[in-house]
mmCIF file of C-alpha atoms and ligand atoms in Angstrom:
data_model
loop_
_atom_site.group_PDB
_atom_site.id
_atom_site.type_symbol
_atom_site.label_atom_id
_atom_site.label_comp_id
_atom_site.label_asym_id
_atom_site.label_seq_id
_atom_site.Cartn_x
_atom_site.Cartn_y
_atom_site.Cartn_z
ATOM 1 C CA MET A 1 18.079 -13.613 -1.544
ATOM 2 C CA ASP A 2 15.283 -13.179 -3.954
ATOM 3 C CA THR A 3 13.315 -9.951 -3.397
ATOM 4 C CA TRP A 4 9.855 -11.782 -3.670
ATOM 5 C CA LYS A 5 10.854 -14.612 -1.259
ATOM 6 C CA PHE A 6 12.067 -12.398 1.386
ATOM 7 C CA TYR A 7 8.576 -10.113 1.234
ATOM 8 C CA ASN A 8 6.633 -13.330 1.000
ATOM 9 C CA ILE A 9 7.995 -14.866 4.542
ATOM 10 C CA ILE A 10 8.036 -11.831 6.462
ATOM 11 C CA HIS A 11 4.557 -10.915 5.379
ATOM 12 C CA ARG A 12 3.183 -14.309 5.624
ATOM 13 C CA GLU A 13 0.877 -13.616 8.546
ATOM 14 C CA HIS A 14 -0.116 -10.118 7.152
ATOM 15 C CA LEU A 15 -3.581 -10.027 5.489
ATOM 16 C CA VAL A 16 -2.450 -6.736 4.607
ATOM 17 C CA CYS A 17 1.125 -6.015 3.737
ATOM 18 C CA ASN A 18 0.694 -2.250 4.912
ATOM 19 C CA PRO A 19 0.343 -0.810 8.974
ATOM 20 C CA ILE A 20 -3.429 -0.700 9.050
ATOM 21 C CA SER A 21 -5.483 -2.516 11.178
ATOM 22 C CA GLU A 22 -8.370 -4.693 9.870
ATOM 23 C CA GLU A 23 -11.287 -2.144 11.778
ATOM 24 C CA LYS A 24 -9.601 0.458 9.691
ATOM 25 C CA LEU A 25 -9.358 -1.659 6.371
ATOM 26 C CA THR A 26 -13.440 -2.469 7.039
ATOM 27 C CA ARG A 27 -14.164 1.236 7.637
ATOM 28 C CA LEU A 28 -12.131 2.376 4.178
ATOM 29 C CA VAL A 29 -14.158 -0.185 2.477
ATOM 30 C CA GLU A 30 -17.496 1.239 4.196
ATOM 31 C CA LEU A 31 -16.554 5.011 3.476
ATOM 32 C CA LEU A 32 -15.994 4.354 -0.154
ATOM 33 C CA SER A 33 -19.742 3.662 -0.563
ATOM 34 C CA LEU A 34 -19.114 2.735 -4.259
ATOM 35 C CA PRO A 35 -21.804 2.040 -6.628
ATOM 36 C CA THR A 36 -22.549 -1.400 -7.712
ATOM 37 C CA ASP A 37 -20.563 -2.925 -10.312
ATOM 38 C CA ALA A 38 -17.944 -0.234 -10.054
ATOM 39 C CA GLN A 39 -14.763 -0.382 -11.944
ATOM 40 C CA VAL A 40 -11.421 -0.483 -9.832
ATOM 41 C CA VAL A 41 -7.777 -0.934 -9.952
ATOM 42 C CA ASP A 42 -5.327 -1.368 -7.282
ATOM 43 C CA ILE A 43 -1.381 -1.244 -8.200
ATOM 44 C CA ALA A 44 0.637 -3.081 -6.301
ATOM 45 C CA CYS A 45 -2.643 -4.955 -4.836
ATOM 46 C CA GLY A 46 -0.413 -7.608 -2.625
ATOM 47 C CA LYS A 47 -2.414 -10.426 -1.666
ATOM 48 C CA GLY A 48 -5.399 -8.705 -3.130
ATOM 49 C CA GLU A 49 -7.553 -8.148 0.114
ATOM 50 C CA PHE A 50 -8.502 -4.518 -0.702
ATOM 51 C CA LEU A 51 -10.040 -5.701 -3.953
ATOM 52 C CA ILE A 52 -11.681 -8.585 -2.790
ATOM 53 C CA ARG A 53 -13.540 -6.480 0.027
ATOM 54 C CA LEU A 54 -14.535 -4.134 -2.716
ATOM 55 C CA ALA A 55 -15.741 -7.055 -4.892
ATOM 56 C CA GLU A 56 -17.747 -8.609 -1.573
ATOM 57 C CA THR A 57 -19.012 -5.200 -0.476
ATOM 58 C CA TYR A 58 -20.274 -3.591 -3.828
ATOM 59 C CA SER A 59 -19.796 -6.342 -6.429
ATOM 60 C CA ALA A 60 -16.808 -4.232 -7.858
ATOM 61 C CA ARG A 61 -15.167 -5.282 -10.802
ATOM 62 C CA GLY A 62 -11.360 -4.731 -11.970
ATOM 63 C CA THR A 63 -7.859 -5.409 -11.623
ATOM 64 C CA GLY A 64 -5.355 -6.071 -8.914
ATOM 65 C CA ILE A 65 -1.386 -5.495 -10.508
ATOM 66 C CA ASP A 66 1.280 -6.775 -8.390
ATOM 67 C CA ILE A 67 5.008 -7.576 -9.451
ATOM 68 C CA SER A 68 5.419 -10.316 -6.814
ATOM 69 C CA PRO A 69 4.529 -13.863 -8.137
ATOM 70 C CA PHE A 70 3.553 -15.148 -4.635
ATOM 71 C CA TYR A 71 1.193 -12.349 -3.891
ATOM 72 C CA ILE A 72 -0.566 -13.041 -7.087
ATOM 73 C CA ALA A 73 -0.291 -16.824 -6.614
ATOM 74 C CA ASP A 74 -1.920 -15.957 -3.191
ATOM 75 C CA ALA A 75 -4.337 -13.631 -4.523
ATOM 76 C CA GLU A 76 -5.870 -15.974 -6.975
ATOM 77 C CA LYS A 77 -6.080 -18.772 -4.629
ATOM 78 C CA ARG A 78 -8.242 -16.744 -2.507
ATOM 79 C CA LEU A 79 -10.337 -15.530 -5.610
ATOM 80 C CA GLU A 80 -10.931 -19.534 -6.266
ATOM 81 C CA THR A 81 -12.739 -19.680 -3.149
ATOM 82 C CA LEU A 82 -14.850 -16.831 -3.562
ATOM 83 C CA THR A 83 -17.829 -16.595 -5.858
ATOM 84 C CA SER A 84 -18.696 -12.895 -4.809
ATOM 85 C CA ALA A 85 -15.166 -11.755 -6.628
ATOM 86 C CA ALA A 86 -16.368 -12.986 -9.721
ATOM 87 C CA GLY A 87 -15.141 -9.621 -11.574
ATOM 88 C CA ILE A 88 -11.516 -9.356 -10.165
ATOM 89 C CA THR A 89 -8.560 -10.658 -12.102
ATOM 90 C CA PHE A 90 -5.083 -10.517 -10.789
ATOM 91 C CA THR A 91 -1.990 -9.672 -12.855
ATOM 92 C CA GLN A 92 1.546 -10.188 -12.080
ATOM 93 C CA MET A 93 3.417 -7.225 -13.786
ATOM 94 C CA ASN A 94 5.466 -4.185 -13.124
ATOM 95 C CA GLY A 95 2.767 -1.265 -11.967
ATOM 96 C CA ALA A 96 4.818 1.210 -13.967
ATOM 97 C CA ASP A 97 3.961 -0.475 -17.162
ATOM 98 C CA PHE A 98 0.115 -0.810 -16.331
ATOM 99 C CA ARG A 99 -2.068 0.823 -19.165
ATOM 100 C CA PRO A 100 -5.516 0.862 -18.459
ATOM 101 C CA ASP A 101 -7.435 0.645 -22.168
ATOM 102 C CA GLU A 102 -9.147 3.854 -22.076
ATOM 103 C CA PRO A 103 -8.357 6.872 -19.780
ATOM 104 C CA HIS A 104 -10.348 7.801 -16.674
ATOM 105 C CA LYS A 105 -12.176 4.453 -16.851
ATOM 106 C CA PHE A 106 -12.554 3.648 -12.914
ATOM 107 C CA ASP A 107 -14.395 4.731 -10.116
ATOM 108 C CA LEU A 108 -11.536 3.959 -8.365
ATOM 109 C CA ALA A 109 -7.772 3.508 -8.569
ATOM 110 C CA SER A 110 -5.629 2.936 -5.965
ATOM 111 C CA CYS A 111 -1.875 2.616 -4.944
ATOM 112 C CA ILE A 112 -1.476 1.633 -0.973
ATOM 113 C CA GLY A 113 2.131 1.873 0.212
ATOM 114 C CA ALA A 114 4.121 1.515 -2.891
ATOM 115 C CA SER A 115 4.401 5.191 -4.364
ATOM 116 C CA TRP A 116 8.390 4.343 -5.867
ATOM 117 C CA ILE A 117 6.333 2.736 -8.387
ATOM 118 C CA PHE A 118 5.681 6.088 -9.831
ATOM 119 C CA GLY A 119 8.427 7.828 -8.319
ATOM 120 C CA GLY A 120 6.965 8.886 -5.224
ATOM 121 C CA HIS A 121 3.491 10.289 -3.957
ATOM 122 C CA SER A 122 2.913 13.057 -6.310
ATOM 123 C CA GLY A 123 3.805 10.948 -9.562
ATOM 124 C CA THR A 124 1.800 8.264 -8.104
ATOM 125 C CA LEU A 125 -1.172 10.826 -7.998
ATOM 126 C CA GLU A 126 -0.381 11.876 -11.028
ATOM 127 C CA ALA A 127 -0.697 8.409 -12.323
ATOM 128 C CA LEU A 128 -3.964 7.134 -10.563
ATOM 129 C CA ILE A 129 -5.545 10.498 -11.589
ATOM 130 C CA ARG A 130 -5.014 9.444 -15.047
ATOM 131 C CA MET A 131 -6.723 5.982 -14.350
ATOM 132 C CA ALA A 132 -9.928 7.582 -12.150
ATOM 133 C CA LYS A 133 -13.200 8.978 -13.819
ATOM 134 C CA PRO A 134 -13.949 12.535 -13.091
ATOM 135 C CA GLY A 135 -15.258 11.826 -9.164
ATOM 136 C CA GLY A 136 -13.810 8.805 -8.716
ATOM 137 C CA TRP A 137 -11.296 7.798 -6.032
ATOM 138 C CA VAL A 138 -7.829 7.958 -5.801
ATOM 139 C CA ILE A 139 -6.627 6.154 -2.768
ATOM 140 C CA VAL A 140 -3.055 6.278 -1.462
ATOM 141 C CA GLY A 141 -1.088 4.784 1.303
ATOM 142 C CA GLU A 142 1.929 6.866 2.240
ATOM 143 C CA PRO A 143 4.489 7.133 5.153
ATOM 144 C CA TYR A 144 4.944 10.427 6.827
ATOM 145 C CA TRP A 145 7.511 11.888 8.655
ATOM 146 C CA LEU A 146 6.201 12.498 12.471
ATOM 147 C CA GLN A 147 9.531 14.443 13.105
ATOM 148 C CA GLU A 148 12.793 15.328 11.601
ATOM 149 C CA PRO A 149 14.743 12.109 10.908
ATOM 150 C CA SER A 150 17.940 11.929 12.418
ATOM 151 C CA LYS A 151 21.174 10.971 10.561
ATOM 152 C CA GLU A 152 21.607 8.124 12.300
ATOM 153 C CA TYR A 153 18.042 6.623 11.260
ATOM 154 C CA LEU A 154 18.159 7.645 7.754
ATOM 155 C CA GLU A 155 21.791 5.761 7.303
ATOM 156 C CA ALA A 156 20.499 2.651 9.132
ATOM 157 C CA SER A 157 17.026 2.524 7.115
ATOM 158 C CA GLY A 158 18.571 3.486 3.705
ATOM 159 C CA VAL A 159 15.604 6.002 3.611
ATOM 160 C CA ALA A 160 16.592 9.598 2.417
ATOM 161 C CA ARG A 161 15.175 12.432 3.674
ATOM 162 C CA GLU A 162 13.161 13.593 0.642
ATOM 163 C CA ASP A 163 11.644 10.322 0.248
ATOM 164 C CA PHE A 164 8.632 11.374 2.323
ATOM 165 C CA GLY A 165 7.030 14.411 3.134
ATOM 166 C CA SER A 166 4.757 15.524 6.187
ATOM 167 C CA HIS A 167 1.215 14.369 6.585
ATOM 168 C CA PHE A 168 0.178 18.218 5.625
ATOM 169 C CA SER A 169 2.302 17.877 2.495
ATOM 170 C CA ASN A 170 0.976 14.528 1.708
ATOM 171 C CA ALA A 171 -2.556 16.052 1.614
ATOM 172 C CA GLU A 172 -1.591 19.122 0.208
ATOM 173 C CA ALA A 173 0.064 17.340 -2.824
ATOM 174 C CA GLY A 174 -3.336 15.995 -3.829
ATOM 175 C CA GLU A 175 -4.847 19.436 -3.442
ATOM 176 C CA ARG A 176 -2.428 20.837 -5.530
ATOM 177 C CA GLN A 177 -3.434 18.438 -8.657
ATOM 178 C CA GLY A 178 -7.130 19.420 -8.278
ATOM 179 C CA LEU A 179 -8.097 16.105 -5.837
ATOM 180 C CA ASP A 180 -10.377 16.884 -2.917
ATOM 181 C CA LEU A 181 -8.890 15.455 0.325
ATOM 182 C CA VAL A 182 -11.814 13.498 1.682
ATOM 183 C CA HIS A 183 -10.778 11.780 4.819
ATOM 184 C CA THR A 184 -7.413 10.272 6.057
ATOM 185 C CA ILE A 185 -6.902 6.651 7.990
ATOM 186 C CA VAL A 186 -3.762 7.101 9.845
ATOM 187 C CA SER A 187 -2.200 4.187 11.319
ATOM 188 C CA SER A 188 -1.574 4.471 15.237
ATOM 189 C CA LYS A 189 1.492 3.001 17.239
ATOM 190 C CA ASP A 190 -0.275 0.169 17.929
ATOM 191 C CA ASP A 191 -1.194 -0.625 14.231
ATOM 192 C CA ARG A 192 2.777 0.225 13.029
ATOM 193 C CA ASP A 193 3.985 -2.277 16.196
ATOM 194 C CA THR A 194 1.556 -4.933 14.792
ATOM 195 C CA TYR A 195 2.726 -4.533 11.324
ATOM 196 C CA GLU A 196 6.604 -4.817 12.149
ATOM 197 C CA GLY A 197 6.009 -7.176 14.993
ATOM 198 C CA LEU A 198 4.372 -9.602 12.822
ATOM 199 C CA GLN A 199 7.620 -9.798 10.577
ATOM 200 C CA TRP A 200 9.738 -10.682 13.666
ATOM 201 C CA TYR A 201 7.388 -13.561 14.880
ATOM 202 C CA VAL A 202 7.429 -15.298 11.322
ATOM 203 C CA THR A 203 11.382 -14.547 10.975
ATOM 204 C CA ALA A 204 11.622 -16.523 14.154
ATOM 205 C CA GLU A 205 9.158 -19.171 13.383
ATOM 206 C CA TYR A 206 10.690 -19.819 9.730
ATOM 207 C CA ALA A 207 13.916 -20.214 11.297
ATOM 208 C CA ARG A 208 12.829 -22.752 13.503
ATOM 209 C CA THR A 209 11.052 -24.591 10.736
ATOM 210 C CA HIS A 210 13.470 -24.468 7.978
ATOM 211 C CA PRO A 211 16.906 -24.582 9.322
ATOM 212 C CA ASP A 212 18.216 -25.593 6.177
ATOM 213 C CA ASP A 213 17.112 -23.019 3.935
ATOM 214 C CA PRO A 214 20.447 -21.335 2.397
ATOM 215 C CA ASP A 215 19.024 -17.879 2.513
ATOM 216 C CA LEU A 216 18.321 -18.123 6.480
ATOM 217 C CA LEU A 217 21.186 -16.293 7.669
ATOM 218 C CA GLU A 218 20.440 -13.343 5.343
ATOM 219 C CA LEU A 219 16.931 -13.332 6.137
ATOM 220 C CA VAL A 220 17.717 -13.273 9.840
ATOM 221 C CA GLU A 221 19.922 -10.699 9.765
ATOM 222 C CA ARG A 222 17.789 -8.348 7.704
ATOM 223 C CA VAL A 223 14.919 -8.324 9.760
ATOM 224 C CA GLU A 224 16.989 -7.963 13.096
ATOM 225 C CA LYS A 225 18.842 -5.030 11.510
ATOM 226 C CA ALA A 226 15.270 -3.603 10.654
ATOM 227 C CA ARG A 227 13.661 -4.266 13.872
ATOM 228 C CA ALA A 228 16.629 -2.498 15.932
ATOM 229 C CA THR A 229 16.294 0.422 13.389
ATOM 230 C CA TYR A 230 12.226 0.361 13.585
ATOM 231 C CA LEU A 231 12.659 0.311 17.816
ATOM 232 C CA ARG A 232 15.691 2.838 17.950
ATOM 233 C CA TRP A 233 14.334 5.209 15.766
ATOM 234 C CA GLY A 234 11.609 4.289 13.372
ATOM 235 C CA ARG A 235 8.667 3.935 15.768
ATOM 236 C CA ASP A 236 8.884 7.667 16.638
ATOM 237 C CA THR A 237 9.802 8.977 13.419
ATOM 238 C CA ILE A 238 7.955 7.660 10.610
ATOM 239 C CA GLY A 239 3.668 7.422 10.419
ATOM 240 C CA TRP A 240 1.789 6.214 7.824
ATOM 241 C CA ALA A 241 -1.468 6.871 6.498
ATOM 242 C CA ILE A 242 -4.164 6.180 3.873
ATOM 243 C CA TYR A 243 -5.269 9.360 2.153
ATOM 244 C CA MET A 244 -8.822 9.390 0.523
ATOM 245 C CA PHE A 245 -8.975 11.731 -2.395
ATOM 246 C CA ARG A 246 -11.673 12.079 -4.792
ATOM 247 C CA SER A 247 -10.832 13.547 -8.030
ATOM 248 C CA ARG A 248 -13.352 16.733 -8.816
ATOM 249 C CA PRO A 249 -16.383 16.158 -10.716
ATOM 250 C CA ALA A 250 -16.183 18.245 -13.722
ATOM 251 C CA ALA A 251 -18.900 20.948 -12.165
ATOM 252 C CA TYR A 252 -16.161 22.487 -10.380
ATOM 253 C CA GLN A 253 -12.953 21.633 -11.799
ATOM 254 C CA THR A 254 -10.556 24.211 -12.686
ATOM 255 C CA ASN A 255 -9.281 24.324 -16.494
ATOM 256 C CA GLU A 256 -6.100 23.554 -15.090
ATOM 257 C CA HIS A 257 -7.369 20.115 -13.811
ATOM 258 C CA LYS A 258 -9.735 19.137 -16.235
ATOM 259 C CA PRO A 259 -8.950 15.509 -17.579
ATOM 260 C CA GLU A 260 -7.777 15.471 -20.933
HETATM 261 C C1 SAM B 1 3.778 -2.486 1.332
HETATM 262 S S1 SAM B 1 3.178 -3.456 0.157
HETATM 263 C C2 SAM B 1 1.717 -3.228 -0.099
HETATM 264 C C3 SAM B 1 0.680 -4.049 -0.707
HETATM 265 C C4 SAM B 1 -0.791 -3.691 -0.953
HETATM 266 N N1 SAM B 1 -1.067 -2.446 -1.365
HETATM 267 C C5 SAM B 1 -1.355 -3.812 0.417
HETATM 268 O O1 SAM B 1 -1.607 -2.935 1.198
HETATM 269 O O2 SAM B 1 -1.309 -5.014 1.214
HETATM 270 C C6 SAM B 1 4.130 -3.131 -1.530
HETATM 271 C C7 SAM B 1 3.326 -4.509 -2.409
HETATM 272 O O3 SAM B 1 4.099 -3.471 -3.670
HETATM 273 C C8 SAM B 1 4.430 -4.549 -4.603
HETATM 274 N N2 SAM B 1 5.334 -4.037 -5.897
HETATM 275 C C9 SAM B 1 6.617 -3.664 -5.168
HETATM 276 N N3 SAM B 1 7.317 -3.038 -6.600
HETATM 277 C C10 SAM B 1 6.217 -3.026 -7.385
HETATM 278 C C11 SAM B 1 6.099 -2.715 -8.841
HETATM 279 N N4 SAM B 1 7.147 -2.062 -9.562
HETATM 280 N N5 SAM B 1 4.637 -2.801 -9.373
HETATM 281 C C12 SAM B 1 3.902 -3.572 -8.648
HETATM 282 N N6 SAM B 1 4.151 -4.052 -7.585
HETATM 283 C C13 SAM B 1 5.091 -3.819 -6.864
HETATM 284 C C14 SAM B 1 5.166 -5.445 -3.773
HETATM 285 O O4 SAM B 1 4.720 -6.693 -4.207
HETATM 286 C C15 SAM B 1 3.988 -5.355 -2.512
HETATM 287 O O5 SAM B 1 2.838 -6.295 -2.757
#
């Protein structure tokens, strides 16, 4: 089954394809307090909700990058209905290939829930630091271990122990790269249940309404396996948070962390 078709179906009811509630997304946008006309980039922007809110709240201008043709089409469709987001564009491409026309260009650079693009959490921070202005925001969403994962969970989920760190090590990774951790927005169990549960809900609905889809069996099997893995182990094993870092203004950067 085509990967992006799969994710397009299971995230049909999701405004944001991550375990963050709408209330927390609103808080994130408010806390950013961006200057008017801020320049922003969101790598793995999904359906573009975060960028659209930045445009609506701050008249932000910039670009969203995502590899899924389905999400980019959804994001562009939303844009057509919004005059307030005229400065935003969406591009379908691999985020790893994105090169801004100049370094340290953006008031905000984000990658919320797709750190594999840059080889993990530290690589993502490094890439975003190169995009953000001194004093600009570096925003990442990343899982973390709530407890030591069992062998059974790792086997069932296909996740490796070293893929993720702890909440503390996620925060520390930014500090090590010269960022200030300003705030965290941590998903509750309810946020994670909602994110996972909506996938089961849409899959059941899709199966009812698309009985002739040749991918249906694979879709249902994958979602059922993920559901069992989540309920049995994942719910108590893995958490998720958005880390709000700020690149240090030049005035108090150490030489080691000064932008090139
Ligand atoms: C967990 S979702 C998060 C989406 C979005 N940040 C949000 O919070 O709604 C992961 C996103 O990464 C995108 N993605 C996966 N691999 C990618 C890549 N190599 N380059 C760009 N986007 C990618 C997927 O299409 C998906 O939209």
